[in-house]
mmCIF file of C-alpha atoms in Angstrom:
data_model
loop_
_atom_site.group_PDB
_atom_site.id
_atom_site.type_symbol
_atom_site.label_atom_id
_atom_site.label_comp_id
_atom_site.label_asym_id
_atom_site.label_seq_id
_atom_site.Cartn_x
_atom_site.Cartn_y
_atom_site.Cartn_z
ATOM 1 C CA MET A 1 -0.028 -0.033 -0.023
ATOM 2 C CA GLY A 2 2.814 2.388 0.904
ATOM 3 C CA ASN A 3 4.561 1.791 -2.416
ATOM 4 C CA VAL A 4 1.079 2.377 -4.431
ATOM 5 C CA PHE A 5 0.688 5.635 -2.426
ATOM 6 C CA LEU A 6 4.406 6.719 -3.293
ATOM 7 C CA SER A 7 3.946 5.880 -6.883
ATOM 8 C CA VAL A 8 0.669 7.940 -7.236
ATOM 9 C CA LEU A 9 2.275 10.808 -5.352
ATOM 10 C CA ARG A 10 5.278 10.386 -7.736
ATOM 11 C CA TRP A 11 3.081 10.843 -11.015
ATOM 12 C CA VAL A 12 1.116 13.686 -9.281
ATOM 13 C CA PHE A 13 4.342 15.682 -8.592
ATOM 14 C CA LEU A 14 5.746 14.820 -11.996
ATOM 15 C CA VAL A 15 2.677 15.559 -14.091
ATOM 16 C CA PHE A 16 2.317 19.033 -12.011
ATOM 17 C CA ALA A 17 5.870 19.713 -12.804
ATOM 18 C CA GLY A 18 5.430 18.962 -16.519
ATOM 19 C CA LEU A 19 2.422 21.079 -16.843
ATOM 20 C CA TYR A 20 4.103 23.808 -15.289
ATOM 21 C CA THR A 21 6.908 23.533 -17.603
ATOM 22 C CA LEU A 22 4.616 23.110 -20.502
ATOM 23 C CA HIS A 23 2.745 26.602 -19.837
ATOM 24 C CA PHE A 24 6.020 28.669 -20.021
ATOM 25 C CA ALA A 25 7.175 26.513 -23.091
ATOM 26 C CA LEU A 26 3.990 27.685 -24.930
ATOM 27 C CA ILE A 27 4.713 31.237 -24.064
ATOM 28 C CA ALA A 28 8.172 30.815 -25.122
ATOM 29 C CA ALA A 29 7.117 29.371 -28.527
ATOM 30 C CA GLY A 30 4.981 32.332 -28.915
ATOM 31 C CA GLY A 31 7.773 34.624 -28.306
ATOM 32 C CA LEU A 32 9.925 32.679 -31.125
ATOM 33 C CA ILE A 33 7.017 33.068 -33.746
ATOM 34 C CA LYS A 34 5.311 36.280 -32.784
ATOM 35 C CA PRO A 35 7.192 39.542 -34.377
ATOM 36 C CA PHE A 36 8.578 42.086 -31.847
ATOM 37 C CA ALA A 37 5.924 44.933 -31.367
ATOM 38 C CA LYS A 38 6.599 48.109 -33.185
ATOM 39 C CA HIS A 39 5.461 51.384 -32.226
ATOM 40 C CA PRO A 40 6.043 53.901 -35.260
ATOM 41 C CA ASP A 41 7.489 57.145 -34.434
ATOM 42 C CA ALA A 42 4.739 59.394 -33.307
ATOM 43 C CA GLN A 43 4.524 62.970 -31.851
ATOM 44 C CA PRO A 44 3.865 64.821 -29.574
ATOM 45 C CA TYR A 45 7.015 64.496 -27.530
ATOM 46 C CA HIS A 46 6.263 63.881 -23.842
ATOM 47 C CA HIS A 47 7.946 65.574 -20.839
ATOM 48 C CA ILE A 48 10.007 62.634 -19.418
ATOM 49 C CA ALA A 49 11.716 62.511 -16.094
ATOM 50 C CA VAL A 50 14.694 60.315 -15.717
ATOM 51 C CA LEU A 51 15.301 58.732 -12.280
ATOM 52 C CA ILE A 52 18.734 57.215 -11.403
ATOM 53 C CA PRO A 53 18.719 55.767 -7.778
ATOM 54 C CA VAL A 54 22.592 55.696 -6.981
ATOM 55 C CA ARG A 55 24.569 54.371 -3.918
ATOM 56 C CA ASN A 56 28.340 55.025 -4.218
ATOM 57 C CA GLU A 57 28.577 55.004 -8.167
ATOM 58 C CA GLU A 58 31.340 57.424 -8.957
ATOM 59 C CA HIS A 59 33.052 55.045 -11.471
ATOM 60 C CA VAL A 60 29.985 54.581 -13.643
ATOM 61 C CA ILE A 61 27.613 57.496 -13.201
ATOM 62 C CA GLY A 62 29.490 59.696 -15.658
ATOM 63 C CA ASN A 63 29.127 57.657 -18.524
ATOM 64 C CA LEU A 64 25.545 57.053 -17.975
ATOM 65 C CA LEU A 65 24.792 60.766 -17.914
ATOM 66 C CA ASP A 66 26.944 61.222 -20.880
ATOM 67 C CA SER A 67 24.955 58.617 -22.973
ATOM 68 C CA ILE A 68 21.753 60.533 -21.895
ATOM 69 C CA CYS A 69 23.144 63.705 -23.220
ATOM 70 C CA LYS A 70 23.707 62.030 -26.507
ATOM 71 C CA ALA A 71 19.887 61.089 -26.688
ATOM 72 C CA HIS A 72 18.017 61.728 -29.993
ATOM 73 C CA TYR A 73 15.247 63.431 -27.965
ATOM 74 C CA PRO A 74 14.506 66.983 -27.263
ATOM 75 C CA HIS A 75 16.700 67.701 -24.275
ATOM 76 C CA ASP A 76 14.204 70.565 -23.067
ATOM 77 C CA LEU A 77 11.872 67.682 -22.324
ATOM 78 C CA LEU A 78 14.369 65.391 -20.413
ATOM 79 C CA ASP A 79 14.690 66.033 -16.621
ATOM 80 C CA VAL A 80 17.442 64.054 -15.073
ATOM 81 C CA TYR A 81 17.159 63.170 -11.348
ATOM 82 C CA VAL A 82 20.067 61.427 -9.610
ATOM 83 C CA LEU A 83 18.626 60.028 -6.343
ATOM 84 C CA ILE A 84 21.492 59.785 -3.780
ATOM 85 C CA ASN A 85 21.061 57.534 -0.840
ATOM 86 C CA ASN A 86 23.859 56.307 1.693
ATOM 87 C CA THR A 87 26.502 57.701 -0.465
ATOM 88 C CA THR A 88 29.980 58.702 0.564
ATOM 89 C CA ASP A 89 32.011 59.004 -2.724
ATOM 90 C CA LYS A 90 31.788 61.840 -5.394
ATOM 91 C CA THR A 91 28.811 60.354 -7.183
ATOM 92 C CA GLY A 92 26.807 63.632 -6.622
ATOM 93 C CA GLN A 93 29.621 66.019 -7.610
ATOM 94 C CA ILE A 94 29.980 64.161 -10.947
ATOM 95 C CA ALA A 95 26.201 64.140 -11.511
ATOM 96 C CA ARG A 96 26.231 67.864 -11.036
ATOM 97 C CA SER A 97 28.949 68.404 -13.595
ATOM 98 C CA TYR A 98 26.762 66.737 -16.244
ATOM 99 C CA GLY A 99 23.668 69.079 -15.199
ATOM 100 C CA ALA A 100 21.709 66.426 -13.465
ATOM 101 C CA SER A 101 19.465 67.638 -10.566
ATOM 102 C CA ILE A 102 20.365 65.820 -7.402
ATOM 103 C CA ILE A 103 17.878 64.560 -4.699
ATOM 104 C CA ASP A 104 19.785 63.422 -1.676
ATOM 105 C CA TYR A 105 18.104 61.306 0.881
ATOM 106 C CA GLY A 106 21.090 60.908 2.905
ATOM 107 C CA ASN A 107 20.765 57.656 5.072
ATOM 108 C CA THR A 108 16.915 57.827 5.435
ATOM 109 C CA VAL A 109 15.945 55.218 3.014
ATOM 110 C CA HIS A 110 16.967 51.446 2.954
ATOM 111 C CA SER A 111 15.998 50.136 -0.601
ATOM 112 C CA LYS A 112 15.706 51.102 -4.255
ATOM 113 C CA GLY A 113 11.884 50.831 -3.826
ATOM 114 C CA ASP A 114 11.891 53.430 -1.077
ATOM 115 C CA VAL A 115 14.016 55.688 -2.987
ATOM 116 C CA LEU A 116 11.823 55.514 -6.101
ATOM 117 C CA GLY A 117 8.507 55.867 -3.908
ATOM 118 C CA ARG A 118 9.737 59.132 -2.283
ATOM 119 C CA ALA A 119 10.830 60.544 -5.801
ATOM 120 C CA PHE A 120 7.636 59.454 -7.669
ATOM 121 C CA ALA A 121 5.413 60.977 -4.669
ATOM 122 C CA ALA A 122 7.289 64.253 -4.992
ATOM 123 C CA LEU A 123 7.728 64.835 -8.783
ATOM 124 C CA THR A 124 4.136 63.763 -9.867
ATOM 125 C CA LYS A 125 2.812 66.590 -7.691
ATOM 126 C CA GLN A 126 4.525 68.987 -10.175
ATOM 127 C CA GLY A 127 2.114 68.215 -12.924
ATOM 128 C CA ASN A 128 4.254 68.819 -15.787
ATOM 129 C CA ILE A 129 5.766 65.297 -16.101
ATOM 130 C CA ASP A 130 4.051 62.920 -18.429
ATOM 131 C CA ALA A 131 6.265 59.855 -17.667
ATOM 132 C CA PHE A 132 9.250 58.361 -15.757
ATOM 133 C CA ASP A 133 12.175 56.343 -17.151
ATOM 134 C CA ILE A 134 14.226 54.435 -14.524
ATOM 135 C CA PHE A 135 17.896 53.345 -14.795
ATOM 136 C CA ASP A 136 20.568 52.018 -12.674
ATOM 137 C CA ALA A 137 23.734 54.101 -12.348
ATOM 138 C CA ASP A 138 25.886 51.299 -14.327
ATOM 139 C CA ASN A 139 23.701 51.431 -17.428
ATOM 140 C CA LEU A 140 24.308 53.070 -20.659
ATOM 141 C CA VAL A 141 21.352 54.332 -22.787
ATOM 142 C CA ASP A 142 20.974 53.831 -26.474
ATOM 143 C CA PRO A 143 20.562 57.380 -28.258
ATOM 144 C CA ASP A 144 16.991 56.007 -29.517
ATOM 145 C CA PHE A 145 15.787 54.747 -26.305
ATOM 146 C CA PHE A 146 13.514 57.820 -25.167
ATOM 147 C CA THR A 147 11.962 58.154 -28.755
ATOM 148 C CA ALA A 148 11.251 54.320 -28.644
ATOM 149 C CA MET A 149 9.482 54.930 -25.299
ATOM 150 C CA ASN A 150 7.799 58.201 -26.350
ATOM 151 C CA SER A 151 6.317 56.365 -29.334
ATOM 152 C CA ALA A 152 5.025 53.719 -27.122
ATOM 153 C CA LEU A 153 3.403 56.377 -24.843
ATOM 154 C CA ASN A 154 1.543 57.755 -27.837
ATOM 155 C CA HIS A 155 0.148 54.348 -28.725
ATOM 156 C CA GLY A 156 -1.322 53.933 -25.276
ATOM 157 C CA VAL A 157 1.208 52.080 -23.370
ATOM 158 C CA ARG A 158 1.297 53.040 -19.678
ATOM 159 C CA VAL A 159 3.881 50.813 -18.385
ATOM 160 C CA ALA A 160 6.807 49.420 -20.542
ATOM 161 C CA GLN A 161 9.986 47.491 -20.172
ATOM 162 C CA GLY A 162 12.888 48.048 -22.591
ATOM 163 C CA ARG A 163 15.474 45.573 -23.884
ATOM 164 C CA ARG A 164 18.112 45.004 -21.661
ATOM 165 C CA LEU A 165 21.542 44.148 -23.035
ATOM 166 C CA GLY A 166 24.918 43.801 -21.509
ATOM 167 C CA LYS A 167 27.727 46.361 -21.736
ATOM 168 C CA ASN A 168 30.362 43.674 -20.615
ATOM 169 C CA THR A 169 28.836 40.672 -22.268
ATOM 170 C CA HIS A 170 32.015 39.137 -23.595
ATOM 171 C CA ASP A 171 34.361 39.914 -20.553
ATOM 172 C CA THR A 172 33.787 36.589 -18.845
ATOM 173 C CA PHE A 173 31.663 33.449 -18.990
ATOM 174 C CA LEU A 174 29.623 34.520 -16.172
ATOM 175 C CA SER A 175 28.818 37.679 -17.774
ATOM 176 C CA GLY A 176 27.824 36.069 -20.869
ATOM 177 C CA PHE A 177 25.461 33.819 -18.957
ATOM 178 C CA TYR A 178 23.585 36.838 -17.941
ATOM 179 C CA GLU A 179 23.441 38.128 -21.387
ATOM 180 C CA VAL A 180 21.767 34.760 -22.245
ATOM 181 C CA PHE A 181 19.293 34.963 -19.454
ATOM 182 C CA TYR A 182 18.211 38.537 -20.198
ATOM 183 C CA GLN A 183 17.680 37.765 -23.905
ATOM 184 C CA MET A 184 15.705 34.603 -22.864
ATOM 185 C CA GLN A 185 13.561 36.710 -20.889
ATOM 186 C CA ASN A 186 13.176 39.469 -23.623
ATOM 187 C CA VAL A 187 12.322 36.865 -26.375
ATOM 188 C CA LEU A 188 10.982 33.817 -24.852
ATOM 189 C CA PHE A 189 8.895 35.329 -21.924
ATOM 190 C CA ASN A 190 8.410 39.252 -22.564
ATOM 191 C CA ASN A 191 7.836 39.028 -26.219
ATOM 192 C CA GLY A 192 5.639 36.114 -25.938
ATOM 193 C CA ALA A 193 3.672 37.115 -22.958
ATOM 194 C CA GLN A 194 2.669 40.398 -24.202
ATOM 195 C CA HIS A 195 0.964 38.944 -27.067
ATOM 196 C CA ASN A 196 -2.680 37.378 -26.692
ATOM 197 C CA ARG A 197 -3.505 39.502 -23.590
ATOM 198 C CA ARG A 198 -0.679 38.524 -21.531
ATOM 199 C CA SER A 199 1.816 40.923 -19.920
ATOM 200 C CA ALA A 200 5.627 41.260 -19.916
ATOM 201 C CA VAL A 201 7.403 41.733 -16.664
ATOM 202 C CA LEU A 202 9.686 44.461 -15.457
ATOM 203 C CA ASN A 203 13.292 43.524 -14.915
ATOM 204 C CA GLY A 204 14.898 46.098 -12.812
ATOM 205 C CA THR A 205 16.173 48.836 -15.078
ATOM 206 C CA GLY A 206 15.235 50.358 -18.510
ATOM 207 C CA TRP A 207 11.590 50.698 -17.713
ATOM 208 C CA MET A 208 8.931 53.429 -18.111
ATOM 209 C CA ILE A 209 5.768 54.308 -16.230
ATOM 210 C CA SER A 210 3.397 57.272 -17.016
ATOM 211 C CA SER A 211 2.422 59.734 -14.455
ATOM 212 C CA ALA A 212 -1.283 58.861 -15.025
ATOM 213 C CA VAL A 213 -0.619 55.538 -13.705
ATOM 214 C CA LEU A 214 1.232 56.855 -10.715
ATOM 215 C CA GLN A 215 -1.685 59.374 -9.892
ATOM 216 C CA LYS A 216 -4.087 56.757 -9.616
ATOM 217 C CA HIS A 217 -1.805 54.156 -8.027
ATOM 218 C CA PRO A 218 0.963 55.675 -5.638
ATOM 219 C CA PHE A 219 4.138 53.783 -5.734
ATOM 220 C CA ASP A 220 4.272 51.450 -2.817
ATOM 221 C CA THR A 221 6.523 48.386 -2.667
ATOM 222 C CA VAL A 222 7.572 46.284 0.355
ATOM 223 C CA THR A 223 10.093 43.780 -1.114
ATOM 224 C CA ILE A 224 13.736 44.036 -2.391
ATOM 225 C CA THR A 225 12.628 43.313 -5.997
ATOM 226 C CA GLU A 226 10.587 46.360 -6.651
ATOM 227 C CA ASP A 227 10.340 45.524 -10.245
ATOM 228 C CA LEU A 228 8.532 42.205 -9.930
ATOM 229 C CA GLU A 229 6.534 43.518 -7.265
ATOM 230 C CA LEU A 230 5.338 46.316 -9.415
ATOM 231 C CA SER A 231 4.776 43.846 -12.216
ATOM 232 C CA ALA A 232 2.245 42.015 -9.903
ATOM 233 C CA GLN A 233 0.504 45.140 -8.843
ATOM 234 C CA CYS A 234 0.129 46.179 -12.501
ATOM 235 C CA ALA A 235 -1.661 42.770 -13.213
ATOM 236 C CA LEU A 236 -3.866 43.316 -10.212
ATOM 237 C CA TRP A 237 -4.657 46.760 -11.692
ATOM 238 C CA ASP A 238 -5.359 45.275 -15.278
ATOM 239 C CA ILE A 239 -2.299 47.424 -16.549
ATOM 240 C CA PRO A 240 -0.402 45.362 -19.124
ATOM 241 C CA VAL A 241 3.358 45.773 -19.125
ATOM 242 C CA THR A 242 4.597 46.263 -22.674
ATOM 243 C CA TYR A 243 7.901 45.035 -24.137
ATOM 244 C CA VAL A 244 9.578 47.721 -26.075
ATOM 245 C CA HIS A 245 12.235 45.969 -28.072
ATOM 246 C CA ASP A 246 13.656 49.157 -29.787
ATOM 247 C CA ALA A 247 14.162 50.927 -26.379
ATOM 248 C CA ARG A 248 17.658 49.461 -25.723
ATOM 249 C CA CYS A 249 19.949 50.074 -22.472
ATOM 250 C CA TYR A 250 23.022 48.365 -21.495
ATOM 251 C CA ASP A 251 23.574 46.920 -18.009
ATOM 252 C CA GLU A 252 26.848 45.747 -16.287
ATOM 253 C CA TYR A 253 26.690 42.254 -15.413
ATOM 254 C CA PRO A 254 28.562 40.615 -12.361
ATOM 255 C CA MET A 255 31.988 39.126 -13.394
ATOM 256 C CA SER A 256 32.690 37.584 -10.070
ATOM 257 C CA ALA A 257 31.315 34.512 -8.435
ATOM 258 C CA LYS A 258 30.789 36.571 -5.412
ATOM 259 C CA MET A 259 28.968 39.434 -7.013
ATOM 260 C CA SER A 260 26.939 36.806 -8.980
ATOM 261 C CA LEU A 261 25.984 34.834 -5.819
ATOM 262 C CA ARG A 262 24.999 38.194 -3.954
ATOM 263 C CA GLN A 263 22.822 39.429 -6.816
ATOM 264 C CA LEU A 264 21.209 35.918 -7.343
ATOM 265 C CA PHE A 265 20.417 35.522 -3.692
ATOM 266 C CA ARG A 266 18.727 38.946 -3.841
ATOM 267 C CA TRP A 267 16.591 38.332 -6.751
ATOM 268 C CA ILE A 268 15.558 34.971 -5.614
ATOM 269 C CA PHE A 269 14.650 36.299 -1.999
ATOM 270 C CA GLY A 270 12.712 39.022 -3.506
ATOM 271 C CA GLN A 271 10.856 36.586 -5.712
ATOM 272 C CA VAL A 272 10.085 34.485 -2.610
ATOM 273 C CA GLN A 273 8.848 37.588 -0.913
ATOM 274 C CA CYS A 274 6.649 38.469 -3.770
ATOM 275 C CA MET A 275 5.432 34.844 -3.668
ATOM 276 C CA ARG A 276 4.388 35.113 0.053
ATOM 277 C CA CYS A 277 2.727 38.594 -0.729
ATOM 278 C CA TYR A 278 0.960 38.285 -4.114
ATOM 279 C CA THR A 279 0.477 34.752 -5.110
ATOM 280 C CA GLY A 280 -2.750 34.685 -3.231
ATOM 281 C CA LYS A 281 -4.023 37.620 -4.592
ATOM 282 C CA LEU A 282 -3.012 37.058 -8.209
ATOM 283 C CA LEU A 283 -4.676 33.529 -8.082
ATOM 284 C CA LYS A 284 -7.944 35.284 -6.817
ATOM 285 C CA LYS A 285 -7.748 37.762 -9.648
ATOM 286 C CA TRP A 286 -7.262 35.090 -12.260
ATOM 287 C CA ILE A 287 -10.203 32.968 -10.960
ATOM 288 C CA ARG A 288 -12.495 35.855 -10.668
ATOM 289 C CA THR A 289 -11.613 37.760 -13.862
ATOM 290 C CA HIS A 290 -9.551 35.112 -15.856
ATOM 291 C CA SER A 291 -6.630 37.513 -16.110
ATOM 292 C CA VAL A 292 -3.831 35.534 -17.908
ATOM 293 C CA ALA A 293 -1.414 38.284 -16.672
ATOM 294 C CA ALA A 294 -2.317 37.522 -13.265
ATOM 295 C CA GLN A 295 -2.048 33.636 -13.913
ATOM 296 C CA ASP A 296 1.427 34.189 -15.385
ATOM 297 C CA LEU A 297 2.893 36.321 -12.698
ATOM 298 C CA ALA A 298 1.380 33.701 -9.930
ATOM 299 C CA MET A 299 3.311 30.912 -11.720
ATOM 300 C CA VAL A 300 6.389 32.895 -11.961
ATOM 301 C CA PHE A 301 6.317 33.595 -8.256
ATOM 302 C CA ALA A 302 5.433 29.898 -7.481
ATOM 303 C CA MET A 303 8.637 28.793 -9.180
ATOM 304 C CA PRO A 304 10.614 27.849 -5.988
ATOM 305 C CA GLY A 305 7.767 25.653 -5.046
ATOM 306 C CA ALA A 306 7.425 23.971 -8.509
ATOM 307 C CA VAL A 307 11.248 23.308 -8.702
ATOM 308 C CA ILE A 308 11.033 21.621 -5.315
ATOM 309 C CA ILE A 309 7.926 19.629 -6.265
ATOM 310 C CA GLY A 310 9.654 18.419 -9.513
ATOM 311 C CA GLY A 311 12.723 17.465 -7.370
ATOM 312 C CA VAL A 312 10.533 15.632 -5.076
ATOM 313 C CA GLY A 313 8.976 13.879 -7.845
ATOM 314 C CA LEU A 314 12.502 12.581 -8.999
ATOM 315 C CA VAL A 315 13.650 11.330 -5.684
ATOM 316 C CA LEU A 316 10.371 9.533 -5.345
ATOM 317 C CA THR A 317 11.187 8.092 -8.833
ATOM 318 C CA PHE A 318 14.228 6.442 -7.304
ATOM 319 C CA ILE A 319 12.258 5.181 -4.320
ATOM 320 C CA THR A 320 9.434 3.475 -5.992
ATOM 321 C CA LEU A 321 11.183 2.061 -9.115
ATOM 322 C CA PRO A 322 14.330 -0.091 -9.255
ATOM 323 C CA TRP A 323 17.315 1.974 -9.341
ATOM 324 C CA ARG A 324 18.188 1.267 -13.010
ATOM 325 C CA LYS A 325 14.806 1.971 -14.280
ATOM 326 C CA ALA A 326 14.700 5.113 -12.111
ATOM 327 C CA LEU A 327 18.112 6.315 -13.743
ATOM 328 C CA LEU A 328 16.861 5.570 -17.066
ATOM 329 C CA VAL A 329 13.817 7.523 -16.721
ATOM 330 C CA THR A 330 15.525 10.504 -15.188
ATOM 331 C CA CYS A 331 18.071 10.521 -17.843
ATOM 332 C CA ILE A 332 15.542 10.280 -20.476
ATOM 333 C CA LEU A 333 13.387 13.352 -18.886
ATOM 334 C CA LEU A 334 16.665 15.411 -18.478
ATOM 335 C CA ILE A 335 17.813 14.637 -22.058
ATOM 336 C CA ILE A 336 14.309 15.814 -23.497
ATOM 337 C CA LEU A 337 14.275 18.849 -21.232
ATOM 338 C CA TYR A 338 17.723 19.957 -22.207
ATOM 339 C CA LEU A 339 17.361 19.473 -25.969
ATOM 340 C CA ALA A 340 13.983 21.254 -25.997
ATOM 341 C CA PHE A 341 15.486 23.960 -23.851
ATOM 342 C CA ASP A 342 18.767 24.150 -26.095
ATOM 343 C CA THR A 343 16.613 24.412 -29.239
ATOM 344 C CA LEU A 344 14.538 27.224 -27.839
ATOM 345 C CA LEU A 345 17.671 28.860 -26.616
ATOM 346 C CA GLN A 346 19.597 28.949 -29.803
ATOM 347 C CA CYS A 347 16.436 30.289 -31.642
ATOM 348 C CA CYS A 348 16.036 32.813 -29.084
ATOM 349 C CA LEU A 349 19.705 34.047 -29.517
ATOM 350 C CA HIS A 350 19.302 34.248 -32.984
ATOM 351 C CA LYS A 351 16.135 36.206 -33.116
ATOM 352 C CA ALA A 352 17.672 38.539 -30.525
ATOM 353 C CA GLU A 353 20.704 38.994 -32.863
ATOM 354 C CA ILE A 354 23.078 38.192 -30.079
ATOM 355 C CA HIS A 355 26.424 37.041 -31.375
ATOM 356 C CA GLY A 356 29.094 35.112 -29.724
ATOM 357 C CA CYS A 357 26.792 33.413 -27.241
ATOM 358 C CA THR A 358 26.398 29.939 -28.548
ATOM 359 C CA VAL A 359 28.901 28.190 -26.339
ATOM 360 C CA LYS A 360 27.443 30.109 -23.198
ATOM 361 C CA GLY A 361 24.223 28.966 -24.440
ATOM 362 C CA LEU A 362 25.142 25.314 -24.385
ATOM 363 C CA LEU A 363 26.676 25.560 -20.796
ATOM 364 C CA PHE A 364 23.742 28.059 -19.616
ATOM 365 C CA PRO A 365 21.856 24.978 -17.713
ATOM 366 C CA VAL A 366 24.912 24.698 -15.422
ATOM 367 C CA PHE A 367 24.564 28.431 -14.453
ATOM 368 C CA MET A 368 20.693 27.915 -13.923
ATOM 369 C CA CYS A 369 21.534 24.970 -11.524
ATOM 370 C CA ILE A 370 23.096 27.441 -9.135
ATOM 371 C CA TRP A 371 19.496 28.748 -8.731
ATOM 372 C CA VAL A 372 18.128 25.569 -7.154
ATOM 373 C CA PRO A 373 19.818 25.436 -3.827
ATOM 374 C CA LEU A 374 19.286 29.316 -3.561
ATOM 375 C CA MET A 375 15.624 28.805 -3.946
ATOM 376 C CA ILE A 376 15.384 26.365 -1.415
ATOM 377 C CA VAL A 377 17.415 28.357 1.133
ATOM 378 C CA CYS A 378 15.350 31.460 0.476
ATOM 379 C CA LEU A 379 11.968 29.604 1.000
ATOM 380 C CA PHE A 380 13.124 29.283 4.647
ATOM 381 C CA LYS A 381 14.659 32.787 5.300
ATOM 382 C CA LYS A 382 12.862 35.705 6.771
ATOM 383 C CA ASN A 383 15.141 38.639 5.684
ATOM 384 C CA VAL A 384 18.404 39.253 3.449
ATOM 385 C CA ALA A 385 20.754 42.134 4.364
ATOM 386 C CA TRP A 386 21.265 44.511 1.504
ATOM 387 C CA LYS A 387 24.896 44.204 0.185
ATOM 388 C CA PRO A 388 26.405 46.423 -2.806
ATOM 389 C CA ILE A 389 27.115 44.975 -6.276
ATOM 390 C CA GLU A 390 30.324 46.508 -7.299
ATOM 391 C CA HIS A 391 30.228 48.380 -10.628
ATOM 392 C CA ASN A 392 33.510 49.236 -12.213
ATOM 393 C CA ARG A 393 33.169 48.706 -16.001
ATOM 394 C CA ALA A 394 33.739 52.328 -17.507
ATOM 395 C CA ALA A 395 32.406 51.529 -20.932
ATOM 396 C CA LYS A 396 31.020 54.406 -23.263
ATOM 397 C CA ILE A 397 28.049 54.291 -25.173
ATOM 398 C CA GLU A 398 30.170 54.502 -28.492
ATOM 399 C CA ASP A 399 31.466 51.130 -27.393
ATOM 400 C CA MET A 400 28.149 49.367 -27.545
ATOM 401 C CA LYS A 401 27.523 47.769 -31.172
ATOM 402 C CA GLN A 402 24.132 46.327 -31.931
#
């Protein structure tokens, strides 16, 4: 009787994991089939405020502001605000030399979400700002970024995520893995999800939100991943997040294992926080209104649990079957998953026009395996201390070739 129960449980867990994987595979297939959304250039030009939260970023802030100065957009309609918090270096002095406005919060804020919340609350009261574009200090902004976002605004888009690329993609294998990860998100999820009434997700930098949204829904986040949290809130508000492929910005990826683990731990713990805060609300929204955006976000947040369920299913396979059969079944499943994943991945990289990432794409599953133990650890943690990610790659926008 015990073996029968474990066998049934094994199949329940494996089928659940399979259906969960199939859901995202179908979205990914749509991302490969569907073209990137285009928003033809349209006027008028909107008044845009650029917000840059910073904490000791003197090595990179100058190049970001220089790239904004070279934007193909009316500069009298671009207001740049550098939001300083807990900073002891020359970041503010450098920002002032580029003509940026400084808002110094001293040591009164504890997260990027807090900084953005205060800035949104103050600046929306001015009444002359149409939209906000948000960047990290280590970014570089493509000259056509603001034009692409302005066109999206003119076509009714209220919240948008731009195309996030790496400014140091080829420096190390690790930075190459990050490029693969973001292009998978851009093509396989964001491009696929925004079609058929689905919604893309925000991924930390290079995103836009209209003032009209903030006036109706004041920015209020409580997790350390304010981007994912805002994506969930948008799903609850029935505001789709649009992926704007032509709005490019370049991010500095971690190049050391220490910095990568620190960032991944923060990301995954923030996802777990969102799971605790929003999964129930999103599921209720999905059941009540059949919102596929709410369904997708609930499933994204449930990923740590789904990984554990799939892992338990494999463990039960070894418990309930002779080890040779169990090993054979496991190997077949992993081979099928890997071949399907790699096929999608190579198509994704080709569609995103990312060159030099083929080898990194083949090894990318190894990088993703690091996420599994971190997910398990984060499920049982109550808090994570904020630690800085070092940014030292002093590249210029002229160095970026796409």
